Coordinates of C-alpha atoms and ligand atoms in Angstrom, one line a residue:
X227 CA 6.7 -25.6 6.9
X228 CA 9.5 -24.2 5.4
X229 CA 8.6 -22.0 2.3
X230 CA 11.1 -20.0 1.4
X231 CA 11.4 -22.0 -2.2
X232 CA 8.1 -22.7 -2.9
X233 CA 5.7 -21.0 -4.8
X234 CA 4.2 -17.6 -4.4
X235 CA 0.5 -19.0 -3.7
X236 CA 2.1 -21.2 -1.8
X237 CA 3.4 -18.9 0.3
X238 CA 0.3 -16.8 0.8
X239 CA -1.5 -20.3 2.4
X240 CA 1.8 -21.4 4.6
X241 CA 3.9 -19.3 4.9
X242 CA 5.2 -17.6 8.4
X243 CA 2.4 -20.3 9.9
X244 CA 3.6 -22.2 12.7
X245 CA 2.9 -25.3 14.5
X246 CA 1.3 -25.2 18.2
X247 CA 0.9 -28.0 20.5
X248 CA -2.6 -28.3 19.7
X249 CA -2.0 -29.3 15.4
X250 CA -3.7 -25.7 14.7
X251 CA -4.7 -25.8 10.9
X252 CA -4.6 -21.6 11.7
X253 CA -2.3 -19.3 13.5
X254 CA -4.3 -19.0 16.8
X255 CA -5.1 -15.1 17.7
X256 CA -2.8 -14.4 20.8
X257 CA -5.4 -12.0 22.7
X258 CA -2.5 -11.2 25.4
X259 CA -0.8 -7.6 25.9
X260 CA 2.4 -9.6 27.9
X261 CA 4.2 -13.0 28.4
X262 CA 5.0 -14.7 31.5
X263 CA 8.9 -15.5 31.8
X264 CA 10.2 -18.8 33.2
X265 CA 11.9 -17.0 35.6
X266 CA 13.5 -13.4 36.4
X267 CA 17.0 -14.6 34.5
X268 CA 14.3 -15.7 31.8
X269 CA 12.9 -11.7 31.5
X270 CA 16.4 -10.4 31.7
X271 CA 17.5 -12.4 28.7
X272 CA 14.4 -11.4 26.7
X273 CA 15.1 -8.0 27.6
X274 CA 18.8 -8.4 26.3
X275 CA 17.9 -9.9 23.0
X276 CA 19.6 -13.5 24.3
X277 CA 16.3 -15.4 24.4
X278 CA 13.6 -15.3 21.7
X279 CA 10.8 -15.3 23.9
X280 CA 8.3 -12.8 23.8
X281 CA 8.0 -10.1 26.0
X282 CA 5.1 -7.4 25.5
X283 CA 2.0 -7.0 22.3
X284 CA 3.7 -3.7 21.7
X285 CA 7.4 -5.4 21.2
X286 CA 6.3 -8.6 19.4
X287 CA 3.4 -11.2 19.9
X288 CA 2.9 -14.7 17.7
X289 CA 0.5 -14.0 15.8
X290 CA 1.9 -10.6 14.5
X291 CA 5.3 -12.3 13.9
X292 CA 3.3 -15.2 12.1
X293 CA 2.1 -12.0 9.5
X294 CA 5.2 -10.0 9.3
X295 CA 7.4 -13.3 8.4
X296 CA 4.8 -13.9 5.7
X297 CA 4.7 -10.5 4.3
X298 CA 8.3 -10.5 4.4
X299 CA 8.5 -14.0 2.2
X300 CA 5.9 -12.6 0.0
X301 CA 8.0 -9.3 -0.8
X302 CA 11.3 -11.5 -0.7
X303 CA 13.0 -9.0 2.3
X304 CA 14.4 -9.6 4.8
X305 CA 11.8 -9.4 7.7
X306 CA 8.5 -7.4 8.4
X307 CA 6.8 -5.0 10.8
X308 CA 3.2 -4.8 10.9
X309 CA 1.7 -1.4 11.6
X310 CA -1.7 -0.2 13.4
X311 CA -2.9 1.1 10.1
X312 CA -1.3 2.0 6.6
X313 CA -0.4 5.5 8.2
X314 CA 1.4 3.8 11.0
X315 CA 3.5 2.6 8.2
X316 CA 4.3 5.8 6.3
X317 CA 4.9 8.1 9.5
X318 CA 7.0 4.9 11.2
X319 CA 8.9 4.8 8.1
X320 CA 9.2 8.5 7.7
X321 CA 10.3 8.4 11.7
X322 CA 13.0 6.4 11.4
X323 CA 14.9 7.5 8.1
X324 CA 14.5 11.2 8.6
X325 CA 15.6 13.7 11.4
X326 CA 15.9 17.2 11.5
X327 CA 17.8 18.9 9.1
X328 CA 17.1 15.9 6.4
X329 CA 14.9 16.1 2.6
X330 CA 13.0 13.6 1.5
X331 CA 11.6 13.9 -1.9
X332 CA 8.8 12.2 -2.4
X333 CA 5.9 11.4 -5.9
X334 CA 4.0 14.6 -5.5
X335 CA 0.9 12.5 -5.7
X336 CA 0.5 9.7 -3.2
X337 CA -2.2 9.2 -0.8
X338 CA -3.0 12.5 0.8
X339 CA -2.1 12.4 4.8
X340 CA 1.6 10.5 3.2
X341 CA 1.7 14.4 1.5
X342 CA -0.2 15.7 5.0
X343 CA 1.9 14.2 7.6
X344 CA 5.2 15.8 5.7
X345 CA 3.7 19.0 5.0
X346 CA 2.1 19.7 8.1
X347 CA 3.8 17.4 11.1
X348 CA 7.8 16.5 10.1
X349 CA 7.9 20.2 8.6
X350 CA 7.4 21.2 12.7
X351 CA 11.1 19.1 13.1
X352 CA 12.5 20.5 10.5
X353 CA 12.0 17.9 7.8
X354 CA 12.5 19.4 4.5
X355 CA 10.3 17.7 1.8
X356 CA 10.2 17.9 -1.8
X357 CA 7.2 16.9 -3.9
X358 CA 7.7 15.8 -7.9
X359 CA 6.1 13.6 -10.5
X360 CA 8.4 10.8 -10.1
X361 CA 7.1 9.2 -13.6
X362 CA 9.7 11.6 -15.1
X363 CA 12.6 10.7 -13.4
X364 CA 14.3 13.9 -14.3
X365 CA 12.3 15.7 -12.1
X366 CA 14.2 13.3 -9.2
X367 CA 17.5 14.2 -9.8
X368 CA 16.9 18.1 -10.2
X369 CA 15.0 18.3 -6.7
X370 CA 18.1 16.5 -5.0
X371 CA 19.9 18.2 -2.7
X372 CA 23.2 17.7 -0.2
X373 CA 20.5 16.9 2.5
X374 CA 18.0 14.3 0.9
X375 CA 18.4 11.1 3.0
X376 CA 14.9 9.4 1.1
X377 CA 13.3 8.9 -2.3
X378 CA 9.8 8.1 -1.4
X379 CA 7.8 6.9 -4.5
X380 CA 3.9 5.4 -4.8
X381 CA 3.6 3.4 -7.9
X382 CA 1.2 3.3 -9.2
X383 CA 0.4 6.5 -7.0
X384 CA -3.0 7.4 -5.5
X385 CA -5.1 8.7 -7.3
X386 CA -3.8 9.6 -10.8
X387 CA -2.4 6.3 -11.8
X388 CA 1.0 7.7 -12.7
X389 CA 3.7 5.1 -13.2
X390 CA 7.0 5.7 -11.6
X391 CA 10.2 3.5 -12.8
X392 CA 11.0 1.3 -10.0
X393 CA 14.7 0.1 -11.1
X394 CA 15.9 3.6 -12.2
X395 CA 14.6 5.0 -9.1
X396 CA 16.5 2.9 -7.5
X397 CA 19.5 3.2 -9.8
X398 CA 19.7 7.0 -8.9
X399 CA 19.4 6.5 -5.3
X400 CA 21.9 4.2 -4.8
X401 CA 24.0 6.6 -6.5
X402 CA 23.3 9.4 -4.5
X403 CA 23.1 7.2 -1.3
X404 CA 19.5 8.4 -0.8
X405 CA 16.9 5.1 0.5
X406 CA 14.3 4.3 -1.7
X407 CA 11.0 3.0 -0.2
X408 CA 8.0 2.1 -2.6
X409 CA 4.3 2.4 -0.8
X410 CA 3.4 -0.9 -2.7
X411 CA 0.0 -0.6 -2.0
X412 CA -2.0 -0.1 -5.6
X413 CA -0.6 -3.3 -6.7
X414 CA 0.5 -5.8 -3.5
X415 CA 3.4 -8.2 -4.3
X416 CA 1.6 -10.5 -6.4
X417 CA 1.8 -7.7 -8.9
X418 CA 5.1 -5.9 -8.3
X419 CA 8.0 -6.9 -6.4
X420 CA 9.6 -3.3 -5.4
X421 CA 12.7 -5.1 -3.2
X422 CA 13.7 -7.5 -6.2
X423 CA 14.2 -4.4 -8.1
X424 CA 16.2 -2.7 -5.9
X425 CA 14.3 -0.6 -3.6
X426 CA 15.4 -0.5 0.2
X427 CA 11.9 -0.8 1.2
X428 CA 8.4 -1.2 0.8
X429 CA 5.4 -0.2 3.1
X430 CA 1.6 -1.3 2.1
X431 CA -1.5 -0.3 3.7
X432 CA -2.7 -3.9 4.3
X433 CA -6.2 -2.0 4.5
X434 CA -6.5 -2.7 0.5
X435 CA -5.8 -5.6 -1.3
X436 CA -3.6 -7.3 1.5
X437 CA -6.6 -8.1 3.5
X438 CA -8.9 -7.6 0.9
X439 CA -12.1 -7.8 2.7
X440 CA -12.8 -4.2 3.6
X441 CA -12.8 -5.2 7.6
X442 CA -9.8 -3.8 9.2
X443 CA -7.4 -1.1 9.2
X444 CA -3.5 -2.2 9.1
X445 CA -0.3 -1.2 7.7
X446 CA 3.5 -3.3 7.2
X447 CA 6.5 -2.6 6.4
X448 CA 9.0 -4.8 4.6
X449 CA 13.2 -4.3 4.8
X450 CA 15.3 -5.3 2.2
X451 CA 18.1 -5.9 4.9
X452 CA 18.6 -6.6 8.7
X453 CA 19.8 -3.0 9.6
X454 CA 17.1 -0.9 7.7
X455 CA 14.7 -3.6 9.5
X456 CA 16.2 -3.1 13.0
X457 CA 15.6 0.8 12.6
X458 CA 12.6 1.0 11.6
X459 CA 11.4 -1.8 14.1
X460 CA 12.8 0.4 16.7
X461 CA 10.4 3.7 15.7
X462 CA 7.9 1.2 15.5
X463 CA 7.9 0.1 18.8
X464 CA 8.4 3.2 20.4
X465 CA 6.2 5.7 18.7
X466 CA 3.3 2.1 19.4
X467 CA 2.4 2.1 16.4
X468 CA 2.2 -1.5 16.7
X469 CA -1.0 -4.7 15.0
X470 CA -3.2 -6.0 17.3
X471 CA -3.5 -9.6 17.4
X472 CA -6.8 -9.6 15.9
X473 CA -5.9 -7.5 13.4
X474 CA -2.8 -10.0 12.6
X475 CA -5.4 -12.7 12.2
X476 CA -7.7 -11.5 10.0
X477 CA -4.9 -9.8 7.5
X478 CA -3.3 -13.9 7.6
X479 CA -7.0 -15.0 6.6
X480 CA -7.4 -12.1 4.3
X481 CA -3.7 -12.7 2.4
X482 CA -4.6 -16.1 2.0
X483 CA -6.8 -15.6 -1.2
X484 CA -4.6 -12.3 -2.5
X485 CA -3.9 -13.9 -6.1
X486 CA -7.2 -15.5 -7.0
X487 CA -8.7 -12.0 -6.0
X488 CA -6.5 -10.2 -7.8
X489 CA -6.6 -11.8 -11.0
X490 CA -10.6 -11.9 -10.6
X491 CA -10.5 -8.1 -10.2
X492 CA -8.1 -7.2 -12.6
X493 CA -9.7 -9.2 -15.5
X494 CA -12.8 -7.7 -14.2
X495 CA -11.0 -4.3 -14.1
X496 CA -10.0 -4.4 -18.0
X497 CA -13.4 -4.9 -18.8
X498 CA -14.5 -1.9 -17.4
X499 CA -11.8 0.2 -18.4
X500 CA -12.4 -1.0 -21.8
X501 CA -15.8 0.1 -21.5
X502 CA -15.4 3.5 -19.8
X503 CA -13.0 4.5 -22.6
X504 CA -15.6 4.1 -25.3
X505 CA -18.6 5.4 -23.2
X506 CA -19.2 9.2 -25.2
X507 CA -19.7 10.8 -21.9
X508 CA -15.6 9.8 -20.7
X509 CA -13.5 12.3 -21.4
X510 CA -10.4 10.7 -20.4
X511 CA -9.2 7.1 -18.3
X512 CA -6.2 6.1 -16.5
X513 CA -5.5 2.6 -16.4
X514 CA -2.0 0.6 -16.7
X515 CA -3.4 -1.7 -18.9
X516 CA -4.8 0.2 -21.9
X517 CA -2.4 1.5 -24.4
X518 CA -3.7 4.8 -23.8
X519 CA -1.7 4.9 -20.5
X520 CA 0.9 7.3 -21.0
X521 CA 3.1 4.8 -18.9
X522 CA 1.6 1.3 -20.5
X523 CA 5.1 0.4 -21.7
X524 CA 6.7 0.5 -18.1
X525 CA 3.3 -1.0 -16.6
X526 CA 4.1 -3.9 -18.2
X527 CA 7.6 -4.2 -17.7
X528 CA 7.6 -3.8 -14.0
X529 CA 4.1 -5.1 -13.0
X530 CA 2.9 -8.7 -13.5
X531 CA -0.8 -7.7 -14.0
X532 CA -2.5 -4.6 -14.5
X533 CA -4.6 -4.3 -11.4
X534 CA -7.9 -3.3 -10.7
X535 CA -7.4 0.5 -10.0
X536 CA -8.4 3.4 -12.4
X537 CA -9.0 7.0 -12.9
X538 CA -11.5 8.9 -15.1
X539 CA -12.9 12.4 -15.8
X540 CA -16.3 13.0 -17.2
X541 CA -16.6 15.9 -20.0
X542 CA -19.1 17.5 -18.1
X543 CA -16.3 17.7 -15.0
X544 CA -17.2 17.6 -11.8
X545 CA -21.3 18.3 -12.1
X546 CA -21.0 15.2 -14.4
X547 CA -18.7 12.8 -11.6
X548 CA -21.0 13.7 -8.8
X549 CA -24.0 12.8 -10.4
X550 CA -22.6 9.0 -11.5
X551 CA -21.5 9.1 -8.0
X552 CA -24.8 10.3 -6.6
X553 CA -26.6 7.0 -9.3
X554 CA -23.9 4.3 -8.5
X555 CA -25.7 1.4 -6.4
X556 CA -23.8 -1.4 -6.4
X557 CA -20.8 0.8 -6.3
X558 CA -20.2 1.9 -2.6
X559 CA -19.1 5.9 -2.9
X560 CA -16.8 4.7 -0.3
X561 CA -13.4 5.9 0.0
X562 CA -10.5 3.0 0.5
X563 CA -9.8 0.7 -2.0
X564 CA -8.7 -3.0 -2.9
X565 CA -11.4 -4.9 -1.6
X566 CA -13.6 -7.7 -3.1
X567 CA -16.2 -4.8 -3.2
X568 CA -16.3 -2.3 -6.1
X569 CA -16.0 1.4 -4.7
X570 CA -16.0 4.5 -6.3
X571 CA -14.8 8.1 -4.6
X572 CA -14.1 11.7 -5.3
X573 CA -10.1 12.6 -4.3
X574 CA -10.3 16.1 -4.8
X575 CA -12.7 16.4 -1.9
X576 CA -12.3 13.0 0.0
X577 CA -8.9 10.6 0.3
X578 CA -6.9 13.9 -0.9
X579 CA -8.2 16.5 1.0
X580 CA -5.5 17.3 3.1
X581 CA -3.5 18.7 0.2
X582 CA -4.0 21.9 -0.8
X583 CA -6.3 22.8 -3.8
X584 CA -2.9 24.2 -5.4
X585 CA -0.5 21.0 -5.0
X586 CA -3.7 18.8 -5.9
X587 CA -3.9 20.1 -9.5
X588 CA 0.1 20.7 -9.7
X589 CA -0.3 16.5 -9.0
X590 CA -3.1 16.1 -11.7
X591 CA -5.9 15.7 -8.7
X592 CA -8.4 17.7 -10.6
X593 CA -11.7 18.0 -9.3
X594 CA -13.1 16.3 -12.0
X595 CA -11.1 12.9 -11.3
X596 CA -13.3 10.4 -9.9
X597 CA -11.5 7.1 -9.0
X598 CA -13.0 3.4 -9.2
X599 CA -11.8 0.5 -7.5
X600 CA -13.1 -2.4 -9.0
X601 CA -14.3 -5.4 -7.3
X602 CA -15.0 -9.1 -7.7
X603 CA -18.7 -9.6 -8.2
X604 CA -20.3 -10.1 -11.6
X605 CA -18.0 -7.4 -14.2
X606 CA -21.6 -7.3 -16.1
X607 CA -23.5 -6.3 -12.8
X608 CA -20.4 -3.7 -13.0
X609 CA -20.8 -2.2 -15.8
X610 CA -24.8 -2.7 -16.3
X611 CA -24.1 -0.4 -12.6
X612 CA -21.5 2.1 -14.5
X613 CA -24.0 2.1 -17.3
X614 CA -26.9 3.4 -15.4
X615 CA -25.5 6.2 -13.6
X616 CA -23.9 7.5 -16.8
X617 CA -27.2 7.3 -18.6
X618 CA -28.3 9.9 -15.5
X619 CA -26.0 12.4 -16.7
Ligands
LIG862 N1 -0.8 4.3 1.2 C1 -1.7 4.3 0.2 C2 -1.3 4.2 -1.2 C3 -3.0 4.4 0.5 O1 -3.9 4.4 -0.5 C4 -3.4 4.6 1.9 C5 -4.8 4.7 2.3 C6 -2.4 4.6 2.9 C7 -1.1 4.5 2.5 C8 -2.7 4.7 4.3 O2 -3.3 3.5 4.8 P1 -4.4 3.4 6.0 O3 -3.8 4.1 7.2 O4 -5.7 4.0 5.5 O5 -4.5 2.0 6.2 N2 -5.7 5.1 1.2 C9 -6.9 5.3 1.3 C10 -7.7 5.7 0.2 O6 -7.3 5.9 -0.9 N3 -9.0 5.8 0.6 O7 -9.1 5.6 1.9 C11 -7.8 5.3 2.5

């Protein structure tokens, strides 16, 4: 079916599905690492880019292609490359628009290893790498140099919630011909569209709200245009960073229900939020859709929904997170996010650990940030959870 004008739901169900000789109402999972060719002429075409058919699991496989053409519809880019994981996304990206010699500057707080891999792996090829807090945008323009090739933002960025402006990011990197790729991951597109306000690309861990179920590991990258696509599909398939099939099928079950999740959880989300900010024992929250949000303005200006992500410190710091953590139940202290289950985790000393205890709390990860990523069960089985462990403190 084609679905390139229909609706965005309707995309999610249909779209990038194709028919097989069999009236499949799924994409089939193509358990196969290569394809037979008609004949020797047949694998020399496919090899030359004449023929369409498919070669090898690494270069391409059916049920891959049927996720990356609905990512891509979803995002409105041009095509998609599914990753092994949401790190195989970030490093395949980061492998393709950097060499030696180049600067990226990148939000100074974004999922640790995104930080790690820079700091500690491209800084061996001579990558240069700036970090800032890209919610000021100032900070942008004074860390760029003759040599900075890529603008790197999370938004909002993992774990401190800041809010970085999508469309003025963009507007200073096409002036300084720098690329601008958005790890989309916090909010998927059914809350922000990154490429429609003029970002180069966009990268998700599909591990989160993508899939949603908390059963796989994936990553995907989506290119505004056929030559940023064709680059990074090349680092792709060389470094093997590639899906599996399996993984392509569950992630196109998964997507399926991506709006009716996410409105669940962020209704649910507000809720909490709304209670954690009155709760005496909160000494501060972070979440795009209360006023308090130093950023609330832009949140709703470039976001469609709030989401179901949020930050929090306790006044009695960290003694005081642990010990909700350590009284949570239906919480899992579980570290990934963006599931239908609620999870709650420490950054300081789990997802962000890679980053040094200096550039953690020059990025706002204090120790005493616990961050909560709420699910779709019962917001009062939620709270009455939230409610308990705070009463143990
Ligand atoms: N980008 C963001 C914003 C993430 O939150 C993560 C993982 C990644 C990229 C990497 O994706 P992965 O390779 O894990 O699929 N974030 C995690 C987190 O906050 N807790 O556990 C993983």
């Amino acid at each position: 079916m084609d679905t390139k004008n229909k609706g965005f739901n309707t995309k999610l169900i249909h779209a990038g599905a194709f028919e097989d000789e069999f009236g499949s109402a799924t994409v089939p999972i193509y358990q196969t690492s290569t394809f037979k060719f008609k004949n020797a002429q047949d694998g020399a075409d496919c090899f030359a880019g004449k023929s369409k058919g498919y070669i090898y699991t690494r270069i391409g496989n059916p049920t891959i292609r049927a996720f990356e053409q609905n990512i891509a519809q979803l995002e409105n880019g041009f095509d998609g490359i599914a990753t092994s994981s949401g790190m195989g996304a970030v490093s395949t990206v980061y492998m393709a628009l950097l060499a030696a010699g180049s600067h990226i500057i990148s939000s100074d707080a974004v999922y640790g290893p995104a930080r790690g891999v820079l700091e500690q792996d491209f800084s061996r090829f001579n990558v240069e790498a700036s970090f800032v807090n890209t919610s000021n945008t100032d900070n942008i323009i004074k860390a760029i140099k003759p040599n900075t090739k890529v603008l790197y933002i999370e938004t909002p960025a993992n774990p401190t919630m800041e809010i970085t402006d999508i469309a003025a990011c963009a507007a200073i990197a096409k002036k300084h011909g720098l690329i601008l790729v958005v790890d989309n991951t916090f909010c998927s597109p059914y809350l922000q569209k990154p490429l429609d306000l003029g970002a180069d690309v966009v990268l998700h861990s599909i591990t989160k709200f993508i899939n949603g179920h908390a059963d796989i590991v994936g990553g995907v990258i989506v290119a505004k245009d056929e030559k940023l696509y064709k680059q990074i599909r090349h680092s792709m398939v060389y470094m093997g960073c590639n899906m599996d099939p399996t993984q392509a099928f569950m992630v196109l079950r998964g997507v399926k229900t991506l709006a009716i999740r996410i409105e669940r959880a962020q209704e649910n989300a507000m809720k909490v939020a709304e209670f954690l900010a009155t709760h005496p024992k909160i000494a501060w929250i972070k979440y795009p859709g209360l006023p308090s949000h130093p950023q609330y303005e832009l949140a709703k200006k470039q976001m469609s929904g709030f989401g179901s992500m949020m930050s929090f410190g306790l006044k009695g710091g960290f003694a005081a997170g642990e010990k909700l953590m350590n009284n949570v139940h239906l919480a899992l202290l579980a570290v990934s996010l963006g599931g239908v289950e609620t999870l709650i985790q420490h950054p300081a000393s789990m997802t962000h650990a890679a980053v040094s205890k200096e550039n953690k709390l020059a990025a706002g990860i204090t120790d005493e940030l616990v961050r909560f990523s709420v699910g779709i069960e019962d917001v009062e089985d939620i709270i009455a959870d939230l409610k308990n462990g705070l009463d143990k403190i």
